[in-house]
CSV table of C-alpha atoms in Angstrom, one decimal:
chain,number,residue,atom,x,y,z
A,1,UNK,CA,124.9,118.0,94.5
A,2,UNK,CA,121.9,116.7,93.2
A,3,UNK,CA,121.5,113.4,93.7
A,4,UNK,CA,118.5,111.4,91.3
A,5,UNK,CA,117.7,107.7,92.0
A,6,UNK,CA,115.5,105.3,89.4
A,7,UNK,CA,115.0,102.1,89.1
A,8,UNK,CA,113.3,100.9,91.5
A,9,UNK,CA,110.1,99.1,91.0
A,10,UNK,CA,107.9,95.7,91.7
A,11,UNK,CA,109.8,92.8,91.5
A,12,UNK,CA,108.5,88.7,92.2
A,13,UNK,CA,110.9,87.4,94.8
A,14,UNK,CA,114.3,86.0,93.1
A,15,UNK,CA,114.0,88.5,90.5
A,16,UNK,CA,116.5,91.1,90.1
A,17,UNK,CA,116.8,94.7,89.7
A,18,UNK,CA,119.4,97.9,89.2
A,19,UNK,CA,119.3,101.1,90.8
A,20,UNK,CA,120.9,103.9,89.5
A,21,UNK,CA,121.9,107.0,91.2
A,22,UNK,CA,123.3,110.1,88.8
A,23,UNK,CA,125.4,112.8,90.8
A,24,UNK,CA,125.5,116.4,89.4
A,25,UNK,CA,127.5,118.9,90.7
A,26,UNK,CA,129.9,116.7,92.8
A,27,UNK,CA,132.6,118.5,94.9
A,28,UNK,CA,135.9,116.9,94.4
A,29,UNK,CA,135.2,116.6,98.4
A,30,UNK,CA,132.8,113.7,97.7
A,31,UNK,CA,134.6,110.4,97.5
A,32,UNK,CA,132.4,108.2,98.7
A,33,UNK,CA,129.1,107.0,97.5
A,34,UNK,CA,126.6,104.9,99.4
A,35,UNK,CA,122.9,103.4,98.8
A,36,UNK,CA,120.6,102.9,101.8
A,37,UNK,CA,117.3,101.9,102.2
A,38,UNK,CA,114.3,101.9,105.2
A,39,UNK,CA,111.9,99.9,105.5
A,40,UNK,CA,108.3,100.8,107.2
A,41,UNK,CA,108.9,100.6,110.5
A,42,UNK,CA,112.2,100.8,110.3
A,43,UNK,CA,115.4,102.8,111.0
A,44,UNK,CA,117.2,103.7,107.5
A,45,UNK,CA,120.3,100.6,106.9
A,46,UNK,CA,123.6,101.0,105.4
A,47,UNK,CA,123.2,98.1,102.2
A,48,UNK,CA,126.8,99.0,100.3
A,49,UNK,CA,129.4,102.2,100.1
A,50,UNK,CA,132.0,102.4,96.9
A,51,UNK,CA,134.5,104.8,96.7
A,52,UNK,CA,134.6,107.1,93.3
A,53,UNK,CA,138.3,106.6,93.0
A,54,UNK,CA,139.3,103.1,94.4
A,55,UNK,CA,137.6,99.5,93.4
A,56,UNK,CA,136.5,99.1,97.3
A,57,UNK,CA,133.4,97.9,97.8
A,58,UNK,CA,131.1,97.5,101.2
A,59,UNK,CA,128.2,95.5,101.9
A,60,UNK,CA,125.5,94.8,105.1
A,61,UNK,CA,125.9,91.4,105.9
A,62,UNK,CA,122.5,90.6,104.4
A,63,UNK,CA,123.0,91.7,101.2
A,64,UNK,CA,126.6,89.9,100.4
A,65,UNK,CA,126.9,87.4,97.2
A,66,UNK,CA,123.1,89.2,95.9
A,67,UNK,CA,123.9,92.8,95.3
A,68,UNK,CA,126.8,94.7,93.6
A,69,UNK,CA,127.6,98.0,93.6
A,70,UNK,CA,129.6,99.7,90.8
A,71,UNK,CA,130.2,103.4,89.4
A,72,UNK,CA,130.5,104.7,86.3
A,73,UNK,CA,133.2,107.9,86.7
A,74,UNK,CA,132.3,109.1,83.0
A,75,UNK,CA,129.0,109.2,84.2
A,76,UNK,CA,129.0,110.3,87.6
A,77,UNK,CA,126.6,107.2,88.2
A,78,UNK,CA,126.2,105.2,90.8
A,79,UNK,CA,124.6,101.5,90.2
A,80,UNK,CA,123.3,98.7,92.7
A,81,UNK,CA,122.4,95.4,90.9
A,82,UNK,CA,120.2,93.7,93.3
A,83,UNK,CA,119.7,89.5,92.1
A,84,UNK,CA,117.9,87.0,94.3
A,85,UNK,CA,115.4,89.6,96.0
A,86,UNK,CA,113.7,88.7,98.9
A,87,UNK,CA,110.9,90.2,100.3
A,88,UNK,CA,112.6,91.4,103.1
A,89,UNK,CA,114.5,93.9,100.7
A,90,UNK,CA,111.7,95.7,99.9
A,91,UNK,CA,112.1,99.1,101.1
A,92,UNK,CA,112.7,103.0,99.5
A,93,UNK,CA,116.1,103.1,98.7
A,94,UNK,CA,118.2,106.3,98.7
A,95,UNK,CA,121.4,106.8,97.3
A,96,UNK,CA,124.1,109.2,99.3
A,97,UNK,CA,127.2,111.4,98.8
A,98,UNK,CA,129.9,111.3,101.4
A,99,UNK,CA,133.4,111.9,102.7
A,100,UNK,CA,135.8,110.0,104.7
A,101,UNK,CA,136.7,111.4,107.8
A,102,UNK,CA,138.6,110.0,111.0
A,103,UNK,CA,136.5,107.0,112.2
A,104,UNK,CA,134.2,106.5,109.2
A,105,UNK,CA,132.2,108.4,106.6
A,106,UNK,CA,130.4,111.7,107.0
A,107,UNK,CA,127.3,111.3,104.5
A,108,UNK,CA,126.4,114.9,103.4
A,109,UNK,CA,124.0,114.4,100.2
A,110,UNK,CA,121.1,112.2,99.8
A,111,UNK,CA,118.5,111.4,96.9
A,112,UNK,CA,114.5,111.4,97.6
A,113,UNK,CA,114.9,107.5,97.3
A,114,UNK,CA,113.0,104.8,95.1
A,115,UNK,CA,110.6,102.0,95.8
A,116,UNK,CA,111.6,98.4,95.7
A,117,UNK,CA,109.2,96.1,96.1
A,118,UNK,CA,109.8,92.5,96.6
A,119,UNK,CA,106.4,90.3,96.7
A,120,UNK,CA,106.8,86.6,97.4
């Protein structure tokens, strides 16, 4: 599976960006897509996830109400619409493909990431 992100950039606080992640060669075992981010000097953190089959979405608390994850199955693409961006959203954003397993999700594949910088 190859994951390619795009859509990052520099935006002022309060602005918006939409990230895209195209998944090629997705095996049928991959049922969940997610977005993660890593800021300088910090550990990678979960941002949002969505199922390829169902409409369930999950978000980390700090982005609820501002970010929206969605997918287009016909294009094998997952999006992350980010509104009301804050300087603390600055990070490298990566998408991941995973499987539901007992007790959680195993993230099997990762993209290279795209930089998002929010200026104050």
